[in-house]
Amino acid sequence: MTLQLDTACFKNLAIVAHDDGVWVVTLNRPTKRNALDSHTIEELVEFFSKAPRAGVRAIVLAGSGDHFCAGLDLIEHHQADRSPADFMHLCLRWHEAFNKMEYGGVPIIAALKGAVVGGGLELASAAHIRVMDQTTYFALPEGQRGLFTGGGATIRVTDLVGKARMIDMMLTGRVYQGQEAVDLGLAQYITKGSSLDAAMELARKAAQNLPLSNFAICSAVSHMQNMSAMDAAYAEAVMAGVVNTQPEARARLAAFADKSAARVRPNS
Ligand code: 1HE
């Protein structure tokens, strides 16, 4: 049974569902550069908890205004004067949201522009594909603010760029942008035009795959990274047993066999 997802309940996220199953989720606090306050985190938890059961086939995650996301809401944090335990629990909500994204089984394409910094980079790194435009830049300014990462950068950003670069970014506030950011793995695509348009195109492509294949790609790969090689190989075989025998795939295999399916060719 498909879960109902009432988009009208969201205040800090603008959510638009398209007929082809692609949903566009936009961080919608442009006057605050889409800084992540505690309410936005709760909305991310809510949306990404329900999306896998709501018939969502792919998600584009974007930011309104000129910047994708300025990270932790520093003003809220300053004013709340949180206790260590309070902030720990808040970080656990960030992890809840970002783990639902990474392990949820629905492809998420982040459309990046402007600042993708601090917690904004942590959010982007929980997506499966990152597309940047010419304005996009990445940084981890926590060190300069007297803070430390709390939304998974030690894991996900380190996975993307490696430990030495991650530590350098945190110690020195180093900014990466342009082709160099792609070469390092912070984004997989850079566009001359709008990253939103490019992300939509990728999402539409991914949405054409069978949902169970996408579930495996956008869930099992991450889980397997957390396992020993032996266990990962075992889990891969089990997952392939389920996915590669799904009845919905038979028509696609038949199309290959009768030569009506597209062949894989080099880019022209
Ligand atoms: C904010 C935030 C924010 C902007 N929290 N309110 N993150 C940072 O250290 C990034 C801090 N932000 C910036 O460096 C800049 O604001 C930007 C590069 C993102 C954008 O610059 P600009 O010139 O377009 O905007 P602005 O004039 O700096 O800010 C416009 C408004 O957005 C202003 O509010 P206003 O009410 O005075 O108009 C800013 O206060 C507000 N704003 N960024 C709150 N981050 C789980 S731990 C994660 C740790 C972290 O993420 S550390 C945060 C790192």
PDB file of N, CA, C and O in Angstrom, residues 101-162:
ATOM      1  N   MET A 101      18.191   9.471   3.940  1.00  0.00           N
ATOM      2  CA  MET A 101      18.502   9.812   2.555  1.00  0.00           C
ATOM      3  C   MET A 101      19.430   8.764   1.937  1.00  0.00           C
ATOM      4  O   MET A 101      19.127   8.164   0.913  1.00  0.00           O
ATOM      5  N   GLU A 102      20.562   8.554   2.583  1.00  0.00           N
ATOM      6  CA  GLU A 102      21.583   7.697   1.970  1.00  0.00           C
ATOM      7  C   GLU A 102      21.128   6.245   1.850  1.00  0.00           C
ATOM      8  O   GLU A 102      21.444   5.578   0.869  1.00  0.00           O
ATOM      9  N   TYR A 103      20.384   5.771   2.851  1.00  0.00           N
ATOM     10  CA  TYR A 103      20.033   4.345   2.910  1.00  0.00           C
ATOM     11  C   TYR A 103      18.586   4.079   2.514  1.00  0.00           C
ATOM     12  O   TYR A 103      18.119   2.950   2.616  1.00  0.00           O
ATOM     13  N   GLY A 104      17.858   5.129   2.098  1.00  0.00           N
ATOM     14  CA  GLY A 104      16.415   4.985   1.901  1.00  0.00           C
ATOM     15  C   GLY A 104      16.014   4.239   0.641  1.00  0.00           C
ATOM     16  O   GLY A 104      14.881   3.781   0.515  1.00  0.00           O
ATOM     17  N   GLY A 105      16.923   4.128  -0.331  1.00  0.00           N
ATOM     18  CA  GLY A 105      16.617   3.368  -1.528  1.00  0.00           C
ATOM     19  C   GLY A 105      15.987   4.174  -2.656  1.00  0.00           C
ATOM     20  O   GLY A 105      15.664   3.621  -3.706  1.00  0.00           O
ATOM     21  N   VAL A 106      15.794   5.482  -2.452  1.00  0.00           N
ATOM     22  CA  VAL A 106      15.266   6.338  -3.533  1.00  0.00           C
ATOM     23  C   VAL A 106      16.408   7.241  -4.005  1.00  0.00           C
ATOM     24  O   VAL A 106      17.037   7.915  -3.175  1.00  0.00           O
ATOM     25  N   PRO A 107      16.689   7.273  -5.309  1.00  0.00           N
ATOM     26  CA  PRO A 107      17.797   8.112  -5.802  1.00  0.00           C
ATOM     27  C   PRO A 107      17.576   9.587  -5.474  1.00  0.00           C
ATOM     28  O   PRO A 107      16.489  10.121  -5.732  1.00  0.00           O
ATOM     29  N   ILE A 108      18.597  10.214  -4.918  1.00  0.00           N
ATOM     30  CA  ILE A 108      18.530  11.644  -4.586  1.00  0.00           C
ATOM     31  C   ILE A 108      19.643  12.359  -5.338  1.00  0.00           C
ATOM     32  O   ILE A 108      20.821  12.006  -5.214  1.00  0.00           O
ATOM     33  N   ILE A 109      19.236  13.350  -6.128  1.00  0.00           N
ATOM     34  CA  ILE A 109      20.201  14.127  -6.904  1.00  0.00           C
ATOM     35  C   ILE A 109      20.217  15.532  -6.309  1.00  0.00           C
ATOM     36  O   ILE A 109      19.172  16.209  -6.296  1.00  0.00           O
ATOM     37  N   ALA A 110      21.351  15.979  -5.824  1.00  0.00           N
ATOM     38  CA  ALA A 110      21.440  17.319  -5.248  1.00  0.00           C
ATOM     39  C   ALA A 110      21.809  18.312  -6.347  1.00  0.00           C
ATOM     40  O   ALA A 110      22.795  18.115  -7.068  1.00  0.00           O
ATOM     41  N   ALA A 111      20.996  19.360  -6.467  1.00  0.00           N
ATOM     42  CA  ALA A 111      21.251  20.436  -7.444  1.00  0.00           C
ATOM     43  C   ALA A 111      21.909  21.583  -6.682  1.00  0.00           C
ATOM     44  O   ALA A 111      21.244  22.300  -5.944  1.00  0.00           O
ATOM     45  N   LEU A 112      23.213  21.738  -6.872  1.00  0.00           N
ATOM     46  CA  LEU A 112      23.981  22.655  -6.019  1.00  0.00           C
ATOM     47  C   LEU A 112      24.244  23.987  -6.723  1.00  0.00           C
ATOM     48  O   LEU A 112      24.431  24.046  -7.937  1.00  0.00           O
ATOM     49  N   LYS A 113      24.272  25.033  -5.899  1.00  0.00           N
ATOM     50  CA  LYS A 113      24.656  26.364  -6.396  1.00  0.00           C
ATOM     51  C   LYS A 113      25.167  27.162  -5.204  1.00  0.00           C
ATOM     52  O   LYS A 113      24.821  26.855  -4.040  1.00  0.00           O
ATOM     53  N   GLY A 114      25.956  28.183  -5.477  1.00  0.00           N
ATOM     54  CA  GLY A 114      26.433  29.043  -4.409  1.00  0.00           C
ATOM     55  C   GLY A 114      27.102  28.255  -3.290  1.00  0.00           C
ATOM     56  O   GLY A 114      27.807  27.266  -3.528  1.00  0.00           O
ATOM     57  N   ALA A 115      26.822  28.687  -2.048  1.00  0.00           N
ATOM     58  CA  ALA A 115      27.481  28.062  -0.900  1.00  0.00           C
ATOM     59  C   ALA A 115      26.909  26.680  -0.603  1.00  0.00           C
ATOM     60  O   ALA A 115      25.693  26.514  -0.499  1.00  0.00           O
ATOM     61  N   VAL A 116      27.804  25.721  -0.501  1.00  0.00           N
ATOM     62  CA  VAL A 116      27.468  24.368  -0.011  1.00  0.00           C
ATOM     63  C   VAL A 116      28.451  24.155   1.127  1.00  0.00           C
ATOM     64  O   VAL A 116      29.532  23.587   0.948  1.00  0.00           O
ATOM     65  N   VAL A 117      28.118  24.682   2.289  1.00  0.00           N
ATOM     66  CA  VAL A 117      29.143  24.808   3.329  1.00  0.00           C
ATOM     67  C   VAL A 117      28.682  24.214   4.663  1.00  0.00           C
ATOM     68  O   VAL A 117      27.483  24.206   4.969  1.00  0.00           O
ATOM     69  N   GLY A 118      29.654  23.752   5.426  1.00  0.00           N
ATOM     70  CA  GLY A 118      29.359  23.188   6.739  1.00  0.00           C
ATOM     71  C   GLY A 118      28.308  22.096   6.621  1.00  0.00           C
ATOM     72  O   GLY A 118      28.427  21.173   5.804  1.00  0.00           O
ATOM     73  N   GLY A 119      27.248  22.245   7.410  1.00  0.00           N
ATOM     74  CA  GLY A 119      26.159  21.268   7.359  1.00  0.00           C
ATOM     75  C   GLY A 119      25.498  21.182   5.994  1.00  0.00           C
ATOM     76  O   GLY A 119      24.860  20.174   5.683  1.00  0.00           O
ATOM     77  N   GLY A 120      25.650  22.208   5.168  1.00  0.00           N
ATOM     78  CA  GLY A 120      25.123  22.161   3.801  1.00  0.00           C
ATOM     79  C   GLY A 120      25.869  21.129   2.973  1.00  0.00           C
ATOM     80  O   GLY A 120      25.279  20.420   2.145  1.00  0.00           O
ATOM     81  N   LEU A 121      27.165  21.026   3.208  1.00  0.00           N
ATOM     82  CA  LEU A 121      27.955  20.005   2.520  1.00  0.00           C
ATOM     83  C   LEU A 121      27.637  18.624   3.103  1.00  0.00           C
ATOM     84  O   LEU A 121      27.612  17.623   2.379  1.00  0.00           O
ATOM     85  N   GLU A 122      27.367  18.574   4.404  1.00  0.00           N
ATOM     86  CA  GLU A 122      26.973  17.287   4.999  1.00  0.00           C
ATOM     87  C   GLU A 122      25.666  16.796   4.380  1.00  0.00           C
ATOM     88  O   GLU A 122      25.511  15.619   4.071  1.00  0.00           O
ATOM     89  N   LEU A 123      24.729  17.735   4.199  1.00  0.00           N
ATOM     90  CA  LEU A 123      23.451  17.383   3.563  1.00  0.00           C
ATOM     91  C   LEU A 123      23.687  16.908   2.127  1.00  0.00           C
ATOM     92  O   LEU A 123      23.190  15.862   1.710  1.00  0.00           O
ATOM     93  N   ALA A 124      24.456  17.680   1.374  1.00  0.00           N
ATOM     94  CA  ALA A 124      24.703  17.324  -0.035  1.00  0.00           C
ATOM     95  C   ALA A 124      25.393  15.970  -0.140  1.00  0.00           C
ATOM     96  O   ALA A 124      25.130  15.195  -1.066  1.00  0.00           O
ATOM     97  N   SER A 125      26.266  15.669   0.814  1.00  0.00           N
ATOM     98  CA  SER A 125      27.034  14.422   0.699  1.00  0.00           C
ATOM     99  C   SER A 125      26.182  13.205   1.048  1.00  0.00           C
ATOM    100  O   SER A 125      26.614  12.074   0.823  1.00  0.00           O
ATOM    101  N   ALA A 126      24.976  13.418   1.589  1.00  0.00           N
ATOM    102  CA  ALA A 126      24.066  12.292   1.821  1.00  0.00           C
ATOM    103  C   ALA A 126      23.240  11.977   0.565  1.00  0.00           C
ATOM    104  O   ALA A 126      22.525  10.980   0.526  1.00  0.00           O
ATOM    105  N   ALA A 127      23.327  12.844  -0.457  1.00  0.00           N
ATOM    106  CA  ALA A 127      22.646  12.558  -1.733  1.00  0.00           C
ATOM    107  C   ALA A 127      23.485  11.544  -2.517  1.00  0.00           C
ATOM    108  O   ALA A 127      24.663  11.340  -2.224  1.00  0.00           O
ATOM    109  N   HIS A 128      22.866  10.936  -3.516  1.00  0.00           N
ATOM    110  CA  HIS A 128      23.586   9.911  -4.290  1.00  0.00           C
ATOM    111  C   HIS A 128      24.355  10.501  -5.459  1.00  0.00           C
ATOM    112  O   HIS A 128      25.369   9.960  -5.885  1.00  0.00           O
ATOM    113  N   ILE A 129      23.835  11.615  -5.998  1.00  0.00           N
ATOM    114  CA  ILE A 129      24.548  12.310  -7.083  1.00  0.00           C
ATOM    115  C   ILE A 129      24.534  13.797  -6.750  1.00  0.00           C
ATOM    116  O   ILE A 129      23.512  14.333  -6.304  1.00  0.00           O
ATOM    117  N   ARG A 130      25.667  14.455  -6.933  1.00  0.00           N
ATOM    118  CA  ARG A 130      25.748  15.910  -6.743  1.00  0.00           C
ATOM    119  C   ARG A 130      26.083  16.569  -8.085  1.00  0.00           C
ATOM    120  O   ARG A 130      27.035  16.157  -8.750  1.00  0.00           O
ATOM    121  N   VAL A 131      25.265  17.576  -8.423  1.00  0.00           N
ATOM    122  CA  VAL A 131      25.488  18.351  -9.648  1.00  0.00           C
ATOM    123  C   VAL A 131      25.761  19.787  -9.218  1.00  0.00           C
ATOM    124  O   VAL A 131      24.965  20.372  -8.481  1.00  0.00           O
ATOM    125  N   MET A 132      26.872  20.348  -9.664  1.00  0.00           N
ATOM    126  CA  MET A 132      27.189  21.738  -9.309  1.00  0.00           C
ATOM    127  C   MET A 132      27.106  22.626 -10.549  1.00  0.00           C
ATOM    128  O   MET A 132      27.184  22.140 -11.677  1.00  0.00           O
ATOM    129  N   ASP A 133      26.945  23.931 -10.320  1.00  0.00           N
ATOM    130  CA  ASP A 133      27.015  24.872 -11.438  1.00  0.00           C
ATOM    131  C   ASP A 133      28.266  25.744 -11.248  1.00  0.00           C
ATOM    132  O   ASP A 133      29.101  25.475 -10.379  1.00  0.00           O
ATOM    133  N   GLN A 134      28.371  26.785 -12.061  1.00  0.00           N
ATOM    134  CA  GLN A 134      29.591  27.596 -12.041  1.00  0.00           C
ATOM    135  C   GLN A 134      29.703  28.437 -10.769  1.00  0.00           C
ATOM    136  O   GLN A 134      30.772  28.943 -10.448  1.00  0.00           O
ATOM    137  N   THR A 135      28.602  28.599 -10.034  1.00  0.00           N
ATOM    138  CA  THR A 135      28.644  29.426  -8.817  1.00  0.00           C
ATOM    139  C   THR A 135      28.932  28.611  -7.550  1.00  0.00           C
ATOM    140  O   THR A 135      29.150  29.185  -6.481  1.00  0.00           O
ATOM    141  N   THR A 136      28.891  27.306  -7.692  1.00  0.00           N
ATOM    142  CA  THR A 136      28.945  26.444  -6.498  1.00  0.00           C
ATOM    143  C   THR A 136      30.331  26.429  -5.853  1.00  0.00           C
ATOM    144  O   THR A 136      31.340  26.329  -6.557  1.00  0.00           O
ATOM    145  N   TYR A 137      30.359  26.512  -4.540  1.00  0.00           N
ATOM    146  CA  TYR A 137      31.633  26.306  -3.831  1.00  0.00           C
ATOM    147  C   TYR A 137      31.392  25.542  -2.540  1.00  0.00           C
ATOM    148  O   TYR A 137      30.315  25.615  -1.951  1.00  0.00           O
ATOM    149  N   PHE A 138      32.418  24.801  -2.143  1.00  0.00           N
ATOM    150  CA  PHE A 138      32.314  23.882  -1.007  1.00  0.00           C
ATOM    151  C   PHE A 138      33.319  24.296   0.066  1.00  0.00           C
ATOM    152  O   PHE A 138      34.469  24.617  -0.241  1.00  0.00           O
ATOM    153  N   ALA A 139      32.880  24.268   1.315  1.00  0.00           N
ATOM    154  CA  ALA A 139      33.819  24.548   2.415  1.00  0.00           C
ATOM    155  C   ALA A 139      33.268  23.973   3.709  1.00  0.00           C
ATOM    156  O   ALA A 139      32.062  23.704   3.829  1.00  0.00           O
ATOM    157  N   LEU A 140      34.161  23.797   4.647  1.00  0.00           N
ATOM    158  CA  LEU A 140      33.791  23.354   6.003  1.00  0.00           C
ATOM    159  C   LEU A 140      34.327  24.408   6.980  1.00  0.00           C
ATOM    160  O   LEU A 140      35.433  24.266   7.507  1.00  0.00           O
ATOM    161  N   PRO A 141      33.546  25.485   7.213  1.00  0.00           N
ATOM    162  CA  PRO A 141      34.052  26.591   8.038  1.00  0.00           C
ATOM    163  C   PRO A 141      33.905  26.357   9.545  1.00  0.00           C
ATOM    164  O   PRO A 141      34.111  27.292  10.334  1.00  0.00           O
ATOM    165  N   GLU A 142      33.557  25.131   9.944  1.00  0.00           N
ATOM    166  CA  GLU A 142      33.321  24.869  11.367  1.00  0.00           C
ATOM    167  C   GLU A 142      34.489  25.317  12.240  1.00  0.00           C
ATOM    168  O   GLU A 142      34.304  25.927  13.293  1.00  0.00           O
ATOM    169  N   GLY A 143      35.692  24.983  11.799  1.00  0.00           N
ATOM    170  CA  GLY A 143      36.880  25.323  12.601  1.00  0.00           C
ATOM    171  C   GLY A 143      36.936  26.816  12.904  1.00  0.00           C
ATOM    172  O   GLY A 143      37.165  27.234  14.042  1.00  0.00           O
ATOM    173  N   GLN A 144      36.649  27.630  11.878  1.00  0.00           N
ATOM    174  CA  GLN A 144      36.697  29.088  12.063  1.00  0.00           C
ATOM    175  C   GLN A 144      35.583  29.590  12.986  1.00  0.00           C
ATOM    176  O   GLN A 144      35.695  30.645  13.592  1.00  0.00           O
ATOM    177  N   ARG A 145      34.498  28.849  13.095  1.00  0.00           N
ATOM    178  CA  ARG A 145      33.355  29.281  13.926  1.00  0.00           C
ATOM    179  C   ARG A 145      33.452  28.746  15.356  1.00  0.00           C
ATOM    180  O   ARG A 145      32.519  28.911  16.140  1.00  0.00           O
ATOM    181  N   GLY A 146      34.517  28.016  15.665  1.00  0.00           N
ATOM    182  CA  GLY A 146      34.620  27.432  17.006  1.00  0.00           C
ATOM    183  C   GLY A 146      33.760  26.190  17.154  1.00  0.00           C
ATOM    184  O   GLY A 146      33.312  25.853  18.245  1.00  0.00           O
ATOM    185  N   LEU A 147      33.513  25.511  16.033  1.00  0.00           N
ATOM    186  CA  LEU A 147      32.600  24.354  16.034  1.00  0.00           C
ATOM    187  C   LEU A 147      33.300  23.130  15.459  1.00  0.00           C
ATOM    188  O   LEU A 147      34.473  23.183  15.098  1.00  0.00           O
ATOM    189  N   PHE A 148      32.561  22.070  15.381  1.00  0.00           N
ATOM    190  CA  PHE A 148      33.029  20.842  14.750  1.00  0.00           C
ATOM    191  C   PHE A 148      31.857  20.293  13.937  1.00  0.00           C
ATOM    192  O   PHE A 148      30.712  20.636  14.209  1.00  0.00           O
ATOM    193  N   THR A 149      32.161  19.463  12.965  1.00  0.00           N
ATOM    194  CA  THR A 149      31.074  18.877  12.175  1.00  0.00           C
ATOM    195  C   THR A 149      30.230  17.970  13.067  1.00  0.00           C
ATOM    196  O   THR A 149      30.758  17.312  13.956  1.00  0.00           O
ATOM    197  N   GLY A 150      28.914  17.936  12.812  1.00  0.00           N
ATOM    198  CA  GLY A 150      28.038  17.069  13.615  1.00  0.00           C
ATOM    199  C   GLY A 150      26.999  16.363  12.775  1.00  0.00           C
ATOM    200  O   GLY A 150      26.143  15.651  13.301  1.00  0.00           O
ATOM    201  N   GLY A 151      27.073  16.555  11.452  1.00  0.00           N
ATOM    202  CA  GLY A 151      26.056  15.968  10.567  1.00  0.00           C
ATOM    203  C   GLY A 151      26.637  14.937   9.619  1.00  0.00           C
ATOM    204  O   GLY A 151      26.081  14.718   8.541  1.00  0.00           O
ATOM    205  N   GLY A 152      27.733  14.314  10.028  1.00  0.00           N
ATOM    206  CA  GLY A 152      28.234  13.187   9.233  1.00  0.00           C
ATOM    207  C   GLY A 152      29.383  13.502   8.298  1.00  0.00           C
ATOM    208  O   GLY A 152      29.813  12.630   7.542  1.00  0.00           O
ATOM    209  N   ALA A 153      29.934  14.728   8.360  1.00  0.00           N
ATOM    210  CA  ALA A 153      31.037  15.056   7.436  1.00  0.00           C
ATOM    211  C   ALA A 153      32.258  14.181   7.684  1.00  0.00           C
ATOM    212  O   ALA A 153      32.976  13.833   6.729  1.00  0.00           O
ATOM    213  N   THR A 154      32.477  13.821   8.950  1.00  0.00           N
ATOM    214  CA  THR A 154      33.664  13.005   9.223  1.00  0.00           C
ATOM    215  C   THR A 154      33.591  11.690   8.457  1.00  0.00           C
ATOM    216  O   THR A 154      34.624  11.104   8.132  1.00  0.00           O
ATOM    217  N   ILE A 155      32.367  11.269   8.171  1.00  0.00           N
ATOM    218  CA  ILE A 155      32.204  10.003   7.440  1.00  0.00           C
ATOM    219  C   ILE A 155      32.051  10.287   5.938  1.00  0.00           C
ATOM    220  O   ILE A 155      32.843   9.819   5.119  1.00  0.00           O
ATOM    221  N   ARG A 156      31.029  11.082   5.589  1.00  0.00           N
ATOM    222  CA  ARG A 156      30.686  11.187   4.159  1.00  0.00           C
ATOM    223  C   ARG A 156      31.634  12.100   3.388  1.00  0.00           C
ATOM    224  O   ARG A 156      31.990  11.782   2.253  1.00  0.00           O
ATOM    225  N   VAL A 157      32.012  13.226   3.962  1.00  0.00           N
ATOM    226  CA  VAL A 157      32.930  14.100   3.203  1.00  0.00           C
ATOM    227  C   VAL A 157      34.304  13.421   3.123  1.00  0.00           C
ATOM    228  O   VAL A 157      34.981  13.479   2.095  1.00  0.00           O
ATOM    229  N   THR A 158      34.684  12.753   4.205  1.00  0.00           N
ATOM    230  CA  THR A 158      35.948  12.008   4.163  1.00  0.00           C
ATOM    231  C   THR A 158      35.892  10.930   3.088  1.00  0.00           C
ATOM    232  O   THR A 158      36.872  10.713   2.362  1.00  0.00           O
ATOM    233  N   ASP A 159      34.749  10.276   2.951  1.00  0.00           N
ATOM    234  CA  ASP A 159      34.603   9.276   1.875  1.00  0.00           C
ATOM    235  C   ASP A 159      34.791   9.913   0.505  1.00  0.00           C
ATOM    236  O   ASP A 159      35.360   9.313  -0.397  1.00  0.00           O
ATOM    237  N   LEU A 160      34.279  11.137   0.359  1.00  0.00           N
ATOM    238  CA  LEU A 160      34.340  11.779  -0.959  1.00  0.00           C
ATOM    239  C   LEU A 160      35.747  12.260  -1.296  1.00  0.00           C
ATOM    240  O   LEU A 160      36.224  12.059  -2.404  1.00  0.00           O
ATOM    241  N   VAL A 161      36.410  12.922  -0.334  1.00  0.00           N
ATOM    242  CA  VAL A 161      37.670  13.607  -0.689  1.00  0.00           C
ATOM    243  C   VAL A 161      38.899  13.017  -0.002  1.00  0.00           C
ATOM    244  O   VAL A 161      40.021  13.402  -0.330  1.00  0.00           O
ATOM    245  N   GLY A 162      38.698  12.117   0.945  1.00  0.00           N
ATOM    246  CA  GLY A 162      39.830  11.539   1.672  1.00  0.00           C
ATOM    247  C   GLY A 162      40.111  12.310   2.958  1.00  0.00           C
ATOM    248  O   GLY A 162      39.773  13.501   3.088  1.00  0.00           O
TER     249      GLY A 162
END
